[in-house]
Tab-separated table of C-alpha atoms and ligand atoms in Angstrom:
chain	number	residue	atom	x	y	z
A	123	MET	CA	0.000	0.000	0.000
A	124	THR	CA	1.410	3.425	-0.894
A	125	THR	CA	1.294	6.181	1.706
A	126	LYS	CA	-0.991	9.090	0.917
A	127	PRO	CA	1.145	12.145	0.144
A	128	ILE	CA	0.880	15.396	2.090
A	129	GLY	CA	-0.078	18.247	-0.241
A	130	ILE	CA	1.900	21.475	-0.037
A	131	ALA	CA	0.969	24.892	-1.462
A	132	VAL	CA	3.941	27.234	-1.785
A	133	LEU	CA	2.909	30.888	-1.898
A	134	GLY	CA	5.788	32.870	-3.419
A	135	LEU	CA	8.714	31.899	-5.602
A	136	GLY	CA	11.175	34.673	-4.794
A	137	ASN	CA	14.420	34.499	-2.816
A	138	VAL	CA	12.985	32.174	-0.199
A	139	GLY	CA	10.228	30.384	-2.150
A	140	SER	CA	12.534	29.251	-4.953
A	141	GLU	CA	14.923	27.704	-2.404
A	142	VAL	CA	12.026	26.026	-0.578
A	143	VAL	CA	10.860	24.488	-3.860
A	144	ARG	CA	14.416	23.449	-4.775
A	145	ILE	CA	15.004	21.669	-1.467
A	146	LEU	CA	11.540	20.062	-1.523
A	147	THR	CA	12.265	18.733	-4.999
A	148	GLU	CA	15.913	17.705	-4.612
A	149	ASN	CA	15.530	16.163	-1.137
A	150	ALA	CA	12.098	14.624	-1.724
A	151	GLU	CA	13.171	11.096	-0.760
A	152	ASP	CA	14.890	12.066	2.489
A	153	LEU	CA	12.055	14.360	3.482
A	154	ALA	CA	9.483	11.612	2.845
A	155	ALA	CA	11.489	9.247	5.055
A	156	ARG	CA	11.701	11.863	7.830
A	157	VAL	CA	8.005	12.705	7.696
A	158	GLY	CA	6.616	9.236	7.038
A	159	ALA	CA	4.843	10.336	3.853
A	160	PRO	CA	5.895	12.081	0.663
A	161	LEU	CA	5.526	15.871	0.473
A	162	GLU	CA	3.960	16.836	-2.839
A	163	ILE	CA	3.865	20.387	-4.165
A	164	ARG	CA	0.318	21.018	-5.417
A	165	GLY	CA	1.000	24.489	-6.721
A	166	ILE	CA	3.197	27.566	-6.456
A	167	ALA	CA	1.647	31.033	-6.356
A	168	VAL	CA	3.395	33.949	-8.057
A	169	ARG	CA	2.316	37.357	-9.327
A	170	ARG	CA	3.299	36.694	-12.925
A	171	VAL	CA	3.162	33.188	-14.379
A	172	ASP	CA	5.933	32.691	-16.925
A	173	GLY	CA	8.035	29.835	-18.182
A	174	LYS	CA	11.429	31.036	-17.014
A	175	ARG	CA	11.186	30.127	-13.365
A	176	GLY	CA	13.163	26.876	-13.301
A	177	VAL	CA	10.182	24.927	-11.940
A	178	ASP	CA	7.490	22.736	-13.480
A	179	THR	CA	5.349	25.455	-15.151
A	180	SER	CA	2.157	23.466	-14.625
A	181	LEU	CA	2.518	24.136	-10.884
A	182	LEU	CA	2.478	27.929	-11.248
A	183	THR	CA	-0.612	29.992	-10.571
A	184	ASP	CA	-1.400	33.648	-10.081
A	185	ASP	CA	-4.442	32.730	-8.009
A	186	PRO	CA	-3.117	31.943	-4.509
A	187	ALA	CA	-6.624	31.914	-2.946
A	188	SER	CA	-7.800	29.029	-5.151
A	189	LEU	CA	-4.564	27.144	-4.495
A	190	VAL	CA	-4.982	27.502	-0.719
A	191	ASP	CA	-8.586	26.336	-1.024
A	192	ARG	CA	-7.805	23.089	-2.865
A	193	ASP	CA	-8.879	19.957	-1.004
A	194	ASP	CA	-5.580	18.223	-1.716
A	195	VAL	CA	-3.565	20.978	0.024
A	196	ASP	CA	-2.755	20.084	3.647
A	197	ILE	CA	-0.033	22.628	4.443
A	198	VAL	CA	0.459	26.189	3.151
A	199	VAL	CA	3.937	27.707	3.032
A	200	GLU	CA	3.633	31.498	2.900
A	201	VAL	CA	6.737	33.256	1.557
A	202	LEU	CA	5.085	36.114	-0.320
A	203	GLY	CA	5.859	39.086	1.907
A	204	GLY	CA	3.491	42.005	2.500
A	205	ILE	CA	0.661	42.047	5.004
A	206	ASP	CA	-2.883	42.219	3.610
A	207	VAL	CA	-2.678	39.485	0.963
A	208	PRO	CA	-0.811	36.903	3.109
A	209	ARG	CA	-3.044	37.695	6.108
A	210	LYS	CA	-6.190	36.778	4.155
A	211	LEU	CA	-4.585	33.694	2.644
A	212	ILE	CA	-3.223	32.412	5.963
A	213	LEU	CA	-6.558	32.979	7.705
A	214	ALA	CA	-8.354	31.150	4.889
A	215	ALA	CA	-5.924	28.232	5.194
A	216	LEU	CA	-6.174	28.028	8.993
A	217	GLU	CA	-9.956	28.278	8.950
A	218	LYS	CA	-10.006	25.198	6.730
A	219	GLY	CA	-7.745	23.340	9.173
A	220	LYS	CA	-4.644	23.549	6.971
A	221	SER	CA	-1.367	24.108	8.769
A	222	VAL	CA	0.693	27.152	7.876
A	223	VAL	CA	4.421	27.792	7.775
A	224	THR	CA	5.379	31.433	7.292
A	225	ALA	CA	8.537	33.558	7.213
A	226	ASN	CA	6.547	36.789	7.428
A	227	LYS	CA	7.711	38.734	10.501
A	228	ALA	CA	5.900	41.942	9.534
A	229	LEU	CA	2.573	40.086	9.430
A	230	LEU	CA	3.177	38.126	12.638
A	231	ALA	CA	4.295	41.185	14.574
A	232	GLU	CA	1.009	42.886	13.714
A	233	TYR	CA	-1.575	40.087	13.580
A	234	THR	CA	-0.208	37.361	15.814
A	235	GLY	CA	-3.390	37.343	17.932
A	236	GLU	CA	-5.758	36.903	15.033
A	237	LEU	CA	-3.618	34.252	13.336
A	238	ASN	CA	-3.100	32.248	16.517
A	239	GLU	CA	-6.783	32.350	17.361
A	240	ALA	CA	-7.628	31.002	13.907
A	241	ALA	CA	-5.041	28.220	14.341
A	242	GLU	CA	-6.352	27.365	17.791
A	243	LYS	CA	-9.960	27.248	16.611
A	244	SER	CA	-9.288	24.800	13.794
A	245	ARG	CA	-6.547	22.898	15.665
A	246	ALA	CA	-4.060	23.607	12.877
A	247	ASP	CA	-0.347	24.389	13.240
A	248	LEU	CA	1.166	27.834	12.741
A	249	TYR	CA	4.959	27.712	12.517
A	250	PHE	CA	7.269	30.711	11.955
A	251	GLU	CA	10.896	29.841	12.740
A	252	ALA	CA	12.066	31.669	9.581
A	253	ALA	CA	10.460	34.946	10.675
A	254	VAL	CA	13.267	35.683	13.159
A	255	ALA	CA	16.952	35.517	12.299
A	256	GLY	CA	16.683	33.386	9.127
A	257	ALA	CA	18.422	30.041	9.492
A	258	ILE	CA	19.163	30.473	13.199
A	259	PRO	CA	16.959	28.282	15.378
A	260	VAL	CA	15.671	30.672	18.008
A	261	VAL	CA	11.870	30.432	17.927
A	262	ARG	CA	11.821	26.684	18.591
A	263	PRO	CA	14.461	26.843	21.372
A	264	LEU	CA	12.431	29.562	23.108
A	265	MET	CA	9.061	27.857	22.612
A	266	GLN	CA	10.109	24.281	23.223
A	267	SER	CA	13.628	23.699	24.582
A	268	LEU	CA	13.235	26.447	27.211
A	269	ALA	CA	9.533	25.819	27.881
A	270	GLY	CA	10.375	24.678	31.420
A	271	ASP	CA	12.742	27.532	32.230
A	272	ARG	CA	12.186	31.221	32.936
A	273	VAL	CA	13.644	33.493	30.269
A	274	ASN	CA	14.759	36.888	31.582
A	275	LYS	CA	16.336	38.443	28.520
A	276	VAL	CA	16.645	37.956	24.772
A	277	ALA	CA	18.975	40.369	23.042
A	278	GLY	CA	20.567	40.256	19.682
A	279	ILE	CA	21.470	41.439	16.255
A	280	VAL	CA	18.517	40.417	14.121
A	281	ASN	CA	18.949	42.570	11.031
A	282	GLY	CA	21.742	41.716	8.625
A	283	THR	CA	21.524	44.902	6.536
A	284	THR	CA	22.168	47.246	9.450
A	285	ASN	CA	24.844	44.975	10.863
A	286	PHE	CA	26.593	44.957	7.503
A	287	ILE	CA	26.465	48.776	7.347
A	288	LEU	CA	27.672	49.338	10.923
A	289	SER	CA	30.455	46.723	10.590
A	290	ALA	CA	31.630	48.298	7.324
A	291	MET	CA	31.534	51.846	8.778
A	292	ASP	CA	33.603	50.627	11.731
A	293	GLU	CA	36.098	48.886	9.493
A	294	THR	CA	36.534	51.534	6.775
A	295	GLY	CA	35.752	54.808	8.574
A	296	ALA	CA	33.324	55.664	5.741
A	297	ASP	CA	30.161	57.598	6.545
A	298	TYR	CA	26.621	56.249	6.664
A	299	ALA	CA	25.345	57.370	3.232
A	300	GLU	CA	28.402	56.019	1.420
A	301	THR	CA	28.199	52.671	3.246
A	302	LEU	CA	24.447	52.332	2.642
A	303	ALA	CA	25.052	52.875	-1.085
A	304	GLU	CA	27.755	50.190	-1.038
A	305	ALA	CA	25.414	47.799	0.821
A	306	GLY	CA	22.827	48.379	-1.929
A	307	ARG	CA	25.406	47.666	-4.669
A	308	LEU	CA	26.412	44.404	-2.945
A	309	GLY	CA	22.790	43.270	-2.513
A	310	TYR	CA	22.742	43.678	1.289
A	311	ALA	CA	20.258	46.586	1.235
A	312	GLU	CA	16.984	46.819	-0.649
A	313	ALA	CA	16.130	49.657	-3.049
A	314	ASP	CA	13.987	51.108	-0.261
A	315	PRO	CA	16.035	50.330	2.855
A	316	THR	CA	13.666	52.079	5.333
A	317	ALA	CA	12.345	48.924	7.019
A	318	ASP	CA	15.887	47.806	7.774
A	319	VAL	CA	17.767	51.027	8.555
A	320	GLU	CA	14.983	52.616	10.597
A	321	GLY	CA	14.653	49.481	12.727
A	322	TYR	CA	11.122	48.406	11.689
A	323	ASP	CA	12.274	44.928	10.644
A	324	ALA	CA	14.172	44.435	13.915
A	325	ALA	CA	11.158	45.741	15.874
A	326	SER	CA	8.895	43.125	14.249
A	327	LYS	CA	11.352	40.423	15.278
A	328	ALA	CA	11.645	41.875	18.792
A	329	ALA	CA	7.836	41.702	19.108
A	330	ILE	CA	7.870	38.022	18.104
A	331	LEU	CA	10.765	37.190	20.444
A	332	ALA	CA	9.250	39.054	23.409
A	333	SER	CA	5.885	37.342	22.883
A	334	ILE	CA	7.327	33.854	23.008
A	335	ALA	CA	9.988	34.524	25.654
A	336	PHE	CA	7.596	36.141	28.139
A	337	HIS	CA	4.300	34.367	27.337
A	338	THR	CA	2.693	37.711	26.623
A	339	ARG	CA	1.244	39.071	23.403
A	340	VAL	CA	3.570	41.830	22.141
A	341	THR	CA	3.048	43.616	18.823
A	342	ALA	CA	5.393	45.816	16.793
A	343	SER	CA	3.724	48.975	18.139
A	344	ASP	CA	4.754	47.950	21.690
A	345	VAL	CA	8.415	48.003	20.674
A	346	TYR	CA	10.431	51.203	21.173
A	347	ARG	CA	12.407	51.795	17.983
A	348	GLU	CA	15.314	53.869	16.708
A	349	GLY	CA	17.227	53.190	13.493
A	350	ILE	CA	20.844	53.679	12.444
A	351	SER	CA	20.498	56.474	9.876
A	352	LYS	CA	21.870	59.122	12.257
A	353	ILE	CA	25.004	57.169	13.195
A	354	THR	CA	28.125	58.992	12.027
A	355	SER	CA	31.679	57.901	11.416
A	356	ALA	CA	32.583	60.156	14.389
A	357	ASP	CA	30.290	58.053	16.639
A	358	LEU	CA	32.097	54.909	15.555
A	359	GLU	CA	35.446	56.565	16.116
A	360	THR	CA	34.460	57.562	19.643
A	361	ALA	CA	33.046	54.081	20.235
A	362	ARG	CA	36.433	52.610	19.292
A	363	SER	CA	38.197	54.968	21.671
A	364	LEU	CA	35.902	53.623	24.423
A	365	ASP	CA	36.832	50.049	23.388
A	366	CYS	CA	33.345	49.538	21.929
A	367	THR	CA	31.627	49.156	18.597
A	368	ILE	CA	28.077	50.135	17.592
A	369	LYS	CA	25.374	47.527	16.873
A	370	LEU	CA	21.661	47.773	16.182
A	371	LEU	CA	20.268	45.684	19.033
A	372	ALA	CA	16.850	44.197	19.646
A	373	ILE	CA	16.425	43.817	23.400
A	374	CYS	CA	13.553	42.063	25.141
A	375	GLU	CA	13.795	41.838	28.904
A	376	ARG	CA	11.894	41.211	32.062
A	377	ILE	CA	12.263	44.106	34.480
A	378	THR	CA	11.085	44.920	37.982
A	379	THR	CA	9.843	48.460	38.582
A	380	PRO	CA	10.911	50.432	41.683
A	381	LYS	CA	7.477	49.502	43.109
A	382	GLY	CA	8.301	45.811	42.673
A	383	LYS	CA	5.999	45.204	39.697
A	384	GLU	CA	7.066	42.815	36.959
A	385	ARG	CA	7.097	44.361	33.491
A	386	ILE	CA	8.673	43.628	30.131
A	387	SER	CA	10.559	45.865	27.790
A	388	ALA	CA	11.041	45.410	24.046
A	389	ARG	CA	13.234	47.913	22.287
A	390	VAL	CA	15.412	48.379	19.227
A	391	TYR	CA	18.196	50.945	18.956
A	392	PRO	CA	21.827	51.335	17.984
A	393	ALA	CA	24.004	50.910	21.070
A	394	LEU	CA	27.654	50.939	22.029
A	395	VAL	CA	28.715	47.371	22.789
A	396	PRO	CA	32.098	46.625	24.435
A	397	HIS	CA	34.565	44.772	22.220
A	398	ASP	CA	34.695	41.870	24.685
A	399	HIS	CA	30.913	41.270	24.539
A	400	PRO	CA	29.918	38.262	22.361
A	401	LEU	CA	27.661	40.440	20.155
A	402	ALA	CA	30.538	42.800	19.289
A	403	THR	CA	32.209	40.086	17.217
A	404	VAL	CA	29.116	39.448	15.063
A	405	ASN	CA	30.027	41.205	11.853
A	406	GLY	CA	28.781	41.630	8.301
A	407	ALA	CA	25.328	40.311	7.497
A	408	PHE	CA	25.394	37.733	10.307
A	409	ASN	CA	22.838	37.634	13.119
A	410	ALA	CA	23.152	36.468	16.715
A	411	VAL	CA	20.745	36.160	19.599
A	412	VAL	CA	21.732	35.826	23.251
A	413	VAL	CA	19.157	34.312	25.591
A	414	GLU	CA	19.435	34.521	29.365
A	415	ALA	CA	17.297	32.030	31.249
A	416	GLU	CA	17.192	31.393	34.977
A	417	ALA	CA	18.244	27.725	34.983
A	418	ALA	CA	19.996	27.473	31.597
A	419	GLY	CA	22.120	30.593	32.040
A	420	ARG	CA	23.347	32.378	28.946
A	421	LEU	CA	22.886	30.783	25.506
A	422	MET	CA	24.051	32.231	22.221
A	423	PHE	CA	22.702	31.482	18.751
A	424	TYR	CA	24.694	32.660	15.741
A	425	GLY	CA	24.443	32.290	11.977
A	426	GLN	CA	23.000	33.570	8.747
A	427	GLY	CA	19.983	35.698	9.480
A	428	ALA	CA	18.730	36.086	5.915
A	429	GLY	CA	19.156	34.899	2.339
A	430	GLY	CA	17.090	32.483	0.304
A	431	SER	CA	18.827	29.261	1.237
A	432	PRO	CA	19.345	29.871	4.995
A	433	THR	CA	15.753	31.088	5.370
A	434	ALA	CA	14.470	28.097	3.396
A	435	SER	CA	16.279	25.816	5.862
A	436	ALA	CA	14.149	27.223	8.689
A	437	VAL	CA	10.982	26.987	6.558
A	438	LEU	CA	11.726	23.334	5.726
A	439	GLY	CA	12.316	22.518	9.409
A	440	ASP	CA	8.850	23.876	10.191
A	441	LEU	CA	7.353	22.122	7.196
A	442	VAL	CA	8.682	18.743	8.327
A	443	MET	CA	7.234	19.331	11.819
A	444	ALA	CA	3.841	20.356	10.426
A	445	ALA	CA	3.834	17.381	8.029
A	446	ARG	CA	4.701	14.921	10.822
A	447	ASN	CA	1.819	16.301	12.851
A	448	LYS	CA	-0.480	15.794	9.868
A	449	PHE	CA	0.793	12.253	9.402
A	450	TYR	CA	0.926	11.012	12.988
A	451	GLY	CA	-1.641	13.362	14.508
A	452	GLY	CA	-0.886	15.904	17.226
A	453	ARG	CA	-0.027	19.571	17.099
A	454	GLY	CA	2.878	21.902	17.573
A	455	PRO	CA	2.974	24.340	20.494
A	456	LEU	CA	0.283	26.982	20.612
A	457	GLU	CA	0.746	30.645	21.371
A	458	SER	CA	1.347	31.025	25.106
A	459	LYS	CA	0.088	34.353	26.448
A	460	TYR	CA	-0.964	33.408	29.963
A	461	ALA	CA	1.516	35.754	31.713
A	462	LYS	CA	-0.103	38.902	30.236
A	463	LEU	CA	2.753	41.101	31.448
A	464	LYS	CA	2.520	44.848	30.924
A	465	ILE	CA	5.010	46.708	28.758
A	466	ALA	CA	7.201	49.144	30.678
A	467	PRO	CA	7.272	52.655	29.201
A	468	MET	CA	10.624	53.511	27.637
A	469	GLY	CA	11.053	56.373	30.135
A	470	ASP	CA	11.379	53.809	32.963
A	471	ILE	CA	14.146	51.815	31.307
A	472	LEU	CA	17.578	52.118	32.882
A	473	THR	CA	20.623	52.125	30.624
A	474	ARG	CA	23.971	53.806	30.389
A	475	TYR	CA	24.340	56.634	27.883
A	476	TYR	CA	26.906	58.217	25.681
A	477	VAL	CA	26.151	61.860	24.863
A	478	SER	CA	28.303	63.652	22.336
A	479	MET	CA	28.004	67.426	21.979
A	480	GLN	CA	29.692	70.333	20.299
A	481	VAL	CA	30.521	72.946	22.945
A	482	ALA	CA	32.201	76.330	23.275
A	483	ASP	CA	35.905	75.940	24.023
A	484	LYS	CA	36.118	78.011	27.194
A	485	THR	CA	36.459	77.548	30.929
A	486	GLY	CA	33.440	76.551	32.990
A	487	VAL	CA	31.722	74.647	30.171
A	488	LEU	CA	32.344	71.285	31.750
A	489	ALA	CA	30.874	72.371	35.092
A	490	THR	CA	27.778	73.818	33.371
A	491	VAL	CA	27.238	70.624	31.382
A	492	ALA	CA	27.874	68.356	34.391
A	493	ALA	CA	25.366	70.349	36.457
A	494	GLU	CA	22.553	69.456	34.019
A	495	PHE	CA	23.268	65.747	34.545
A	496	SER	CA	23.501	66.010	38.332
A	497	LYS	CA	20.249	68.054	38.547
A	498	ARG	CA	18.459	64.915	37.356
A	499	ASP	CA	20.474	62.499	39.488
A	500	ILE	CA	22.432	61.132	36.543
A	501	SER	CA	25.875	60.102	37.600
A	502	ILE	CA	28.674	60.619	35.077
A	503	SER	CA	31.155	57.809	34.481
A	504	THR	CA	33.621	59.482	32.079
A	505	VAL	CA	34.001	62.782	30.268
A	506	ARG	CA	36.323	63.357	27.405
A	507	GLN	CA	37.103	66.296	25.190
A	508	GLU	CA	37.531	64.783	21.764
A	509	GLU	CA	38.943	67.546	19.633
A	510	SER	CA	39.270	71.285	19.414
A	511	SER	CA	38.461	73.278	16.335
A	512	GLU	CA	37.540	76.811	15.371
A	513	ASN	CA	33.937	75.925	16.228
A	514	GLY	CA	34.784	74.813	19.757
A	515	ALA	CA	35.283	71.374	21.221
A	516	ARG	CA	33.565	68.002	21.087
A	517	LEU	CA	32.603	66.796	24.513
A	518	VAL	CA	31.651	63.176	25.137
A	519	VAL	CA	29.920	62.215	28.385
A	520	VAL	CA	29.348	58.604	29.403
A	521	THR	CA	26.890	58.076	32.248
A	522	HIS	CA	26.211	55.354	34.782
A	523	LEU	CA	22.745	53.730	34.695
A	524	ALA	CA	20.032	56.355	34.254
A	525	ALA	CA	16.332	56.384	33.464
A	526	ASP	CA	15.516	57.156	29.856
A	527	SER	CA	13.103	59.932	30.891
A	528	ALA	CA	15.785	61.677	32.985
A	529	LEU	CA	18.263	61.423	30.152
A	530	SER	CA	15.790	62.864	27.610
A	531	GLU	CA	15.127	65.837	29.920
A	532	THR	CA	18.865	66.361	30.335
A	533	VAL	CA	19.454	66.319	26.582
A	534	SER	CA	16.690	68.914	26.048
A	535	ALA	CA	18.223	71.097	28.756
A	536	LEU	CA	21.727	70.726	27.274
A	537	ASP	CA	20.388	71.809	23.903
A	538	GLU	CA	19.154	75.043	25.472
A	539	LEU	CA	22.525	75.948	27.043
A	540	ASP	CA	24.433	78.817	25.421
A	541	VAL	CA	27.715	76.909	25.793
A	542	VAL	CA	26.354	73.880	23.906
A	543	THR	CA	26.303	74.464	20.150
A	544	SER	CA	24.509	71.159	19.497
A	545	VAL	CA	23.940	67.723	20.975
A	546	ALA	CA	25.399	65.633	18.160
A	547	SER	CA	24.333	62.194	19.295
A	548	VAL	CA	22.870	60.255	22.169
A	549	LEU	CA	23.499	56.518	22.216
A	550	ARG	CA	22.968	53.857	24.809
A	551	LEU	CA	25.649	51.503	26.099
A	552	GLU	CA	24.663	47.864	26.431
A	553	GLY	CA	26.484	44.840	27.743
A	554	THR	CA	28.833	46.753	30.017
B	829	NAP	P1	10.558	38.058	-2.849
B	829	NAP	O1	11.867	37.631	-3.375
B	829	NAP	O2	10.081	39.435	-3.121
B	829	NAP	O3	9.461	37.016	-3.387
B	829	NAP	C1	8.091	37.184	-3.207
B	829	NAP	C2	7.373	36.160	-4.060
B	829	NAP	O4	5.987	36.243	-3.763
B	829	NAP	C3	7.523	36.376	-5.566
B	829	NAP	O5	7.648	35.154	-6.209
B	829	NAP	C4	6.212	37.065	-5.953
B	829	NAP	O6	5.775	36.791	-7.266
B	829	NAP	C5	5.259	36.429	-4.978
B	829	NAP	N1	4.112	37.304	-4.680
B	829	NAP	C6	4.127	38.475	-3.989
B	829	NAP	N2	2.866	38.961	-3.904
B	829	NAP	C7	2.064	38.089	-4.517
B	829	NAP	C8	0.669	38.033	-4.739
B	829	NAP	N3	-0.145	38.996	-4.325
B	829	NAP	N4	0.160	36.969	-5.410
B	829	NAP	C9	0.973	35.978	-5.855
B	829	NAP	N5	2.321	35.981	-5.650
B	829	NAP	C10	2.843	37.021	-5.005
B	829	NAP	O7	10.497	37.869	-1.257
B	829	NAP	P2	11.459	36.975	-0.346
B	829	NAP	O8	12.748	37.699	-0.111
B	829	NAP	O9	11.490	35.585	-0.856
B	829	NAP	O10	10.683	37.034	1.045
B	829	NAP	C11	9.477	36.325	1.242
B	829	NAP	C12	9.075	36.392	2.716
B	829	NAP	O11	10.096	35.807	3.518
B	829	NAP	C13	8.858	37.799	3.275
B	829	NAP	O12	7.799	37.778	4.199
B	829	NAP	C14	10.150	38.095	3.978
B	829	NAP	O13	10.012	39.028	5.028
B	829	NAP	C15	10.500	36.728	4.529
B	829	NAP	N6	11.915	36.545	4.784
B	829	NAP	C16	12.805	36.761	3.787
B	829	NAP	C17	14.155	36.611	4.041
B	829	NAP	C18	15.171	36.824	2.947
B	829	NAP	O14	16.364	36.728	3.240
B	829	NAP	N7	14.784	37.107	1.737
B	829	NAP	C19	14.584	36.220	5.319
B	829	NAP	C20	13.638	35.977	6.323
B	829	NAP	C21	12.293	36.148	6.035
B	829	NAP	P3	6.620	37.267	-8.566
B	829	NAP	O15	7.842	36.380	-8.554
B	829	NAP	O16	5.725	36.993	-9.708
B	829	NAP	O17	6.912	38.706	-8.336
């Protein structure tokens, strides 16, 4: 007796979809042995059907809704991108009891509640390992391997484009615009790089990581976000002089307020990271995520965070899990949101700061500047005068831990001082 195949609909045949189809085709025998039944592609949805795609043309369709609806489709792999179209298609699939594997972080970070509820209702699987950090297994370790532990912090570099740009600026001394253009030429930045460089992509991933780490529903709008477009070569130079580099970090952590209440924080911003911190050595387009759990201690996950083939690896891992569940029965883990922790406002978050300002080169400036910090109980760790020029001097202040709200007030007050020409940049220090 032959085993009934499991029908797969692949939505999208771009960078990721074409690699998913390639692996499904080339490794069909192994995958069938691992699942217990063959995986058969029923169709592949694209925008434009043409014959130059390197796949069996009879599989192509520009009607993803009809493909999802087919009775012989058991699992839908969504690698289209966008929000509205995939949202409708995934909901339609889940409502019909079909399991879904998606790489779509933007969609998940916005509609995780709706999608999970649909999956729960129809007892279907919703897997999304590829949505965070490409090939790096981080969703499954958090949801399954650490399900018995208490995760306190997840922090990492989850956007390859910005990491490539910051690493290259640090290495070459080139400025931001020049390095972004180079990243575009090398294929590391998209034609419209906003989602990457302004931190939206990392914020979506932070929302997903915080949700699963803290058993609380977190969406992209809960994540505080700053991008890297204001980072200058001077910032990187100063960072080096402080034995640090600059990384765009996504940080999700459990915090306790001064009143003893448990809260969570999810935030994305460029930060100074000491050279001896494990994240400082993650360069180029690579990603890394550090997880701190009560019993497990510190774990680090490192690898390729994007690209067709690495992302397809994560999609295929999910697909095999979903197919096994179809074959043997059972389900993958559901969304866990029982903790319902509140999000701490950014103003309550304590970090160390680096404030760089252009000041008048005359006596008493330092005391005037220092007074603004001490008025708000911010203790200064180091002060350094970077350079003198006709326009004055560059003063760099590094603080001890301070509340974000106090620091923001201080920066506004510094900006008003006659002796301060401008506050050039304010960056946080992490991992010190
Ligand atoms: P892509 O190269 O732009 O491919 C998108 C594919 O979807 C194309 O084949 C396109 O058809 C098809 N498509 C888009 N809208 C469609 C519609 N309305 N109807 C039918 N087909 C449609 O995108 P990608 O880089 O593979 O990314 C796919 C997803 O994976 C995104 O959610 C992305 O965030 C996620 N992801 C990507 C990476 C990565 O490194 N690329 C990493 C992690 C996660 P045509 O070919 O006809 O245009």
